[in-house]
Tab-separated table of C-alpha atoms in Angstrom:
chain	number	residue	atom	x	y	z
A	1	MET	CA	15.457	-23.302	8.756
A	2	SER	CA	13.019	-22.090	6.145
A	3	LYS	CA	9.450	-23.321	5.999
A	4	PHE	CA	10.330	-25.171	2.787
A	5	ALA	CA	13.010	-27.230	4.525
A	6	LEU	CA	12.802	-31.017	4.179
A	7	LYS	CA	10.712	-30.632	1.026
A	8	THR	CA	13.443	-28.791	-0.811
A	9	THR	CA	16.721	-30.477	0.065
A	10	LEU	CA	19.226	-30.794	-2.733
A	11	PRO	CA	19.385	-34.054	-4.666
A	12	GLY	CA	22.475	-36.159	-4.033
A	13	TYR	CA	24.320	-35.196	-7.216
A	14	LEU	CA	24.007	-31.493	-6.343
A	15	ARG	CA	25.175	-32.091	-2.766
A	16	GLU	CA	28.310	-33.639	-4.250
A	17	GLU	CA	28.739	-30.615	-6.519
A	18	GLN	CA	28.263	-28.321	-3.531
A	19	GLY	CA	31.073	-30.033	-1.622
A	20	ARG	CA	33.392	-29.825	-4.619
A	21	ILE	CA	32.607	-26.167	-5.340
A	22	GLU	CA	32.914	-25.219	-1.675
A	23	GLY	CA	36.388	-26.777	-1.597
A	24	ILE	CA	37.455	-24.853	-4.699
A	25	ALA	CA	36.114	-21.602	-3.222
A	26	ARG	CA	38.094	-22.149	-0.008
A	27	ASP	CA	41.217	-22.968	-2.027
A	28	TYR	CA	40.863	-19.561	-3.678
A	29	GLY	CA	40.830	-17.930	-0.246
A	30	LEU	CA	37.137	-17.251	0.200
A	31	ASP	CA	35.959	-17.136	3.811
A	32	PHE	CA	32.209	-17.612	4.085
A	33	PHE	CA	29.509	-18.679	6.503
A	34	PRO	CA	28.266	-22.273	6.360
A	35	THR	CA	25.828	-22.321	3.451
A	36	VAL	CA	22.608	-24.319	3.212
A	37	PHE	CA	21.284	-24.798	-0.319
A	38	GLU	CA	17.647	-25.580	-1.031
A	39	MET	CA	15.869	-26.229	-4.323
A	40	LEU	CA	12.687	-24.290	-5.095
A	41	SER	CA	10.118	-24.254	-7.854
A	42	TYR	CA	9.701	-20.935	-9.632
A	43	ASP	CA	6.495	-20.285	-7.625
A	44	GLN	CA	8.357	-20.770	-4.346
A	45	MET	CA	11.278	-18.689	-5.612
A	46	ASN	CA	8.947	-15.830	-6.548
A	47	GLU	CA	7.239	-16.055	-3.169
A	48	ILE	CA	10.514	-15.706	-1.287
A	49	ALA	CA	11.722	-12.975	-3.657
A	50	ALA	CA	8.476	-11.082	-3.051
A	51	TYR	CA	9.221	-11.262	0.682
A	52	GLY	CA	12.518	-9.483	0.043
A	53	GLY	CA	14.478	-12.741	-0.032
A	54	PHE	CA	13.228	-14.142	3.280
A	55	PRO	CA	10.980	-17.200	3.639
A	56	THR	CA	8.729	-15.607	6.275
A	57	ARG	CA	7.638	-11.991	6.737
A	58	TYR	CA	4.775	-10.017	8.231
A	59	PRO	CA	1.450	-10.092	6.349
A	60	HIS	CA	0.972	-7.150	4.001
A	61	TRP	CA	-0.665	-6.582	0.623
A	62	ARG	CA	2.588	-5.277	-0.868
A	63	PHE	CA	4.132	-8.757	-0.855
A	64	GLY	CA	1.224	-10.118	-2.894
A	65	MET	CA	1.662	-7.318	-5.406
A	66	GLU	CA	5.386	-8.081	-5.679
A	67	TYR	CA	4.627	-11.786	-6.151
A	68	GLU	CA	2.198	-11.096	-8.994
A	69	GLN	CA	4.712	-8.853	-10.729
A	70	LEU	CA	7.520	-11.424	-10.416
A	71	SER	CA	5.294	-14.303	-11.551
A	72	LYS	CA	4.057	-12.495	-14.644
A	73	SER	CA	7.560	-11.364	-15.510
A	74	TYR	CA	8.784	-14.974	-15.342
A	75	GLU	CA	5.810	-16.386	-17.273
A	76	TYR	CA	6.255	-13.836	-20.069
A	77	GLY	CA	9.965	-14.632	-20.284
A	78	LEU	CA	11.024	-11.163	-19.155
A	79	SER	CA	13.024	-12.239	-16.103
A	80	LYS	CA	14.325	-15.289	-14.286
A	81	ILE	CA	15.672	-15.564	-10.761
A	82	TYR	CA	18.496	-18.092	-10.742
A	83	GLU	CA	19.119	-17.930	-7.011
A	84	LEU	CA	18.456	-16.042	-3.806
A	85	VAL	CA	20.980	-15.749	-0.975
A	86	ILE	CA	20.231	-14.633	2.575
A	87	ASN	CA	22.774	-12.710	4.645
A	88	ASN	CA	22.463	-15.069	7.585
A	89	ASN	CA	24.786	-17.263	9.636
A	90	PRO	CA	24.418	-19.975	8.433
A	91	SER	CA	23.563	-18.519	5.056
A	92	PHE	CA	20.606	-19.860	3.084
A	93	ALA	CA	20.704	-20.057	-0.695
A	94	TYR	CA	17.817	-21.071	-2.908
A	95	LEU	CA	18.422	-22.660	-6.308
A	96	LEU	CA	15.797	-22.689	-9.037
A	97	GLU	CA	14.424	-26.090	-9.926
A	98	GLY	CA	14.824	-26.756	-13.626
A	99	ASN	CA	18.175	-25.030	-14.060
A	100	SER	CA	20.683	-27.101	-15.989
A	101	LEU	CA	23.578	-28.726	-14.123
A	102	THR	CA	25.938	-26.133	-15.584
A	103	GLU	CA	23.694	-23.320	-14.348
A	104	GLN	CA	23.461	-24.876	-10.880
A	105	ARG	CA	27.254	-25.167	-10.672
A	106	LEU	CA	27.730	-21.559	-11.741
A	107	VAL	CA	25.076	-20.367	-9.317
A	108	MET	CA	26.612	-22.291	-6.397
A	109	ALA	CA	30.024	-20.774	-7.101
A	110	HIS	CA	28.376	-17.365	-7.381
A	111	VAL	CA	26.622	-17.899	-4.029
A	112	TYR	CA	29.910	-18.569	-2.231
A	113	GLY	CA	31.177	-15.249	-3.577
A	114	HIS	CA	28.079	-13.535	-2.179
A	115	VAL	CA	28.445	-15.163	1.223
A	116	ASP	CA	32.141	-14.291	1.454
A	117	PHE	CA	31.158	-10.702	0.702
A	118	PHE	CA	28.364	-10.783	3.301
A	119	LYS	CA	30.772	-12.004	5.954
A	120	ASN	CA	33.784	-9.834	5.217
A	121	ASN	CA	32.676	-6.590	3.592
A	122	PHE	CA	32.755	-3.646	5.971
A	123	SER	CA	29.320	-2.395	4.946
A	124	PHE	CA	27.655	-5.642	6.001
A	125	ARG	CA	28.928	-5.319	9.571
A	126	ALA	CA	25.890	-3.138	10.167
A	127	THR	CA	23.835	-6.352	9.949
A	128	ASP	CA	25.650	-8.085	12.836
A	129	LEU	CA	23.557	-8.845	15.900
A	130	ASP	CA	24.639	-9.018	19.508
A	131	ALA	CA	23.663	-11.794	21.927
A	132	HIS	CA	20.273	-10.126	22.506
A	133	GLY	CA	19.444	-9.867	18.802
A	134	ASN	CA	20.177	-6.136	18.583
A	135	LEU	CA	22.448	-4.553	15.989
A	136	SER	CA	26.055	-4.419	17.142
A	137	ASP	CA	28.581	-1.647	16.573
A	138	PRO	CA	29.760	-1.896	12.932
A	139	MET	CA	32.988	-0.057	13.748
A	140	ARG	CA	34.238	-2.929	15.913
A	141	ARG	CA	35.171	-6.360	14.633
A	142	ALA	CA	35.994	-9.058	17.122
A	143	GLU	CA	38.566	-11.713	16.263
A	144	PRO	CA	37.968	-14.465	15.384
A	145	PHE	CA	35.147	-13.010	13.318
A	146	ASN	CA	32.026	-15.161	13.414
A	147	PRO	CA	29.136	-12.716	13.669
A	148	GLN	CA	25.705	-13.667	14.835
A	149	ARG	CA	23.354	-13.053	11.948
A	150	LYS	CA	19.996	-14.657	12.534
A	151	TRP	CA	17.983	-12.593	10.085
A	152	VAL	CA	15.707	-15.459	9.050
A	153	ASP	CA	14.684	-15.898	12.695
A	154	LYS	CA	14.458	-12.149	13.260
A	155	MET	CA	12.158	-11.656	10.257
A	156	ALA	CA	9.965	-14.558	11.387
A	157	ASN	CA	9.767	-13.056	14.889
A	158	HIS	CA	8.813	-9.675	13.430
A	159	GLY	CA	6.091	-11.374	11.408
A	160	GLN	CA	4.703	-13.047	14.522
A	161	ARG	CA	4.721	-9.752	16.403
A	162	VAL	CA	2.789	-8.015	13.616
A	163	ARG	CA	0.270	-10.879	13.524
A	164	ARG	CA	-0.269	-10.546	17.281
A	165	HIS	CA	-0.921	-6.812	16.857
A	166	MET	CA	-3.376	-7.581	14.051
A	167	ASP	CA	-5.218	-10.042	16.282
A	168	ARG	CA	-5.323	-7.488	19.096
A	169	ILE	CA	-6.239	-4.231	17.319
A	170	GLY	CA	-7.347	-5.311	13.848
A	171	VAL	CA	-5.810	-5.905	10.438
A	172	SER	CA	-6.843	-2.549	8.935
A	173	LYS	CA	-5.216	-0.397	11.613
A	174	VAL	CA	-1.949	-2.324	11.553
A	175	GLU	CA	-1.850	-2.429	7.764
A	176	GLU	CA	-2.486	1.313	7.572
A	177	PHE	CA	0.370	1.931	10.015
A	178	ILE	CA	2.688	-0.285	7.938
A	179	ASP	CA	1.644	1.644	4.810
A	180	PHE	CA	2.705	4.888	6.506
A	181	CYS	CA	6.049	3.366	7.514
A	182	LEU	CA	6.736	1.992	4.042
A	183	SER	CA	5.927	5.350	2.458
A	184	ILE	CA	9.073	6.824	4.062
A	185	GLU	CA	11.240	3.730	3.563
A	186	ASN	CA	13.303	5.392	0.829
A	187	LEU	CA	14.251	8.218	3.217
A	188	ILE	CA	16.315	5.894	5.421
A	189	ASP	CA	20.046	6.535	5.136
A	190	PRO	CA	21.789	3.138	4.800
A	191	TRP	CA	25.160	4.736	5.599
A	192	ARG	CA	24.028	6.111	8.950
A	193	PRO	CA	25.610	3.281	11.010
A	194	PHE	CA	29.011	4.178	9.537
A	195	THR	CA	28.761	7.928	10.056
A	196	PRO	CA	30.799	9.125	13.045
A	197	GLN	CA	28.556	10.697	15.639
A	198	ARG	CA	29.199	14.386	16.174
A	199	PRO	CA	29.047	15.609	19.755
A	200	ARG	CA	25.928	17.652	20.385
A	201	ASP	CA	26.313	21.228	21.490
A	202	SER	CA	24.985	21.648	24.992
């Protein structure tokens, strides 16, 4: 559960709408993870968006920079985040406080489409975890299909690990190492898990 839980539960009228919309989505054949909706202020929404859509991450200056950019963009009327959805099982979806009822209904329906896609699209199998929290083989799909995706927990655990390293060897050294890692982030091939492995020549 996110750190905003209990403070951000949906009001009763939106819980009723959620049940109705979920039923309609299932009637149309969508197959999605259980979905937990929470309501956030625009500050909270920008904070989670700055963290890449997760409520808890490791400490790093980049997230503050992202938050400032998102906040200014919203305040100047240049952008608005209507919702965030996490590829998790159960899935977490954040609605923006202040949206009209019509917007909230549309966003909820949109979220169920996202979560169906997360669960069933081949490309997202690369985000499945095994019982030990490691990535599982995306080429295999067990039936019935109910993958373990605990990315909220995994991100929180990563954050705790980084904080422990910072306590042990210092913030500057760890932050510098993270800077180096992030500088090559765009060189990672997202299709690598789906590429058949060629046998190596001996």
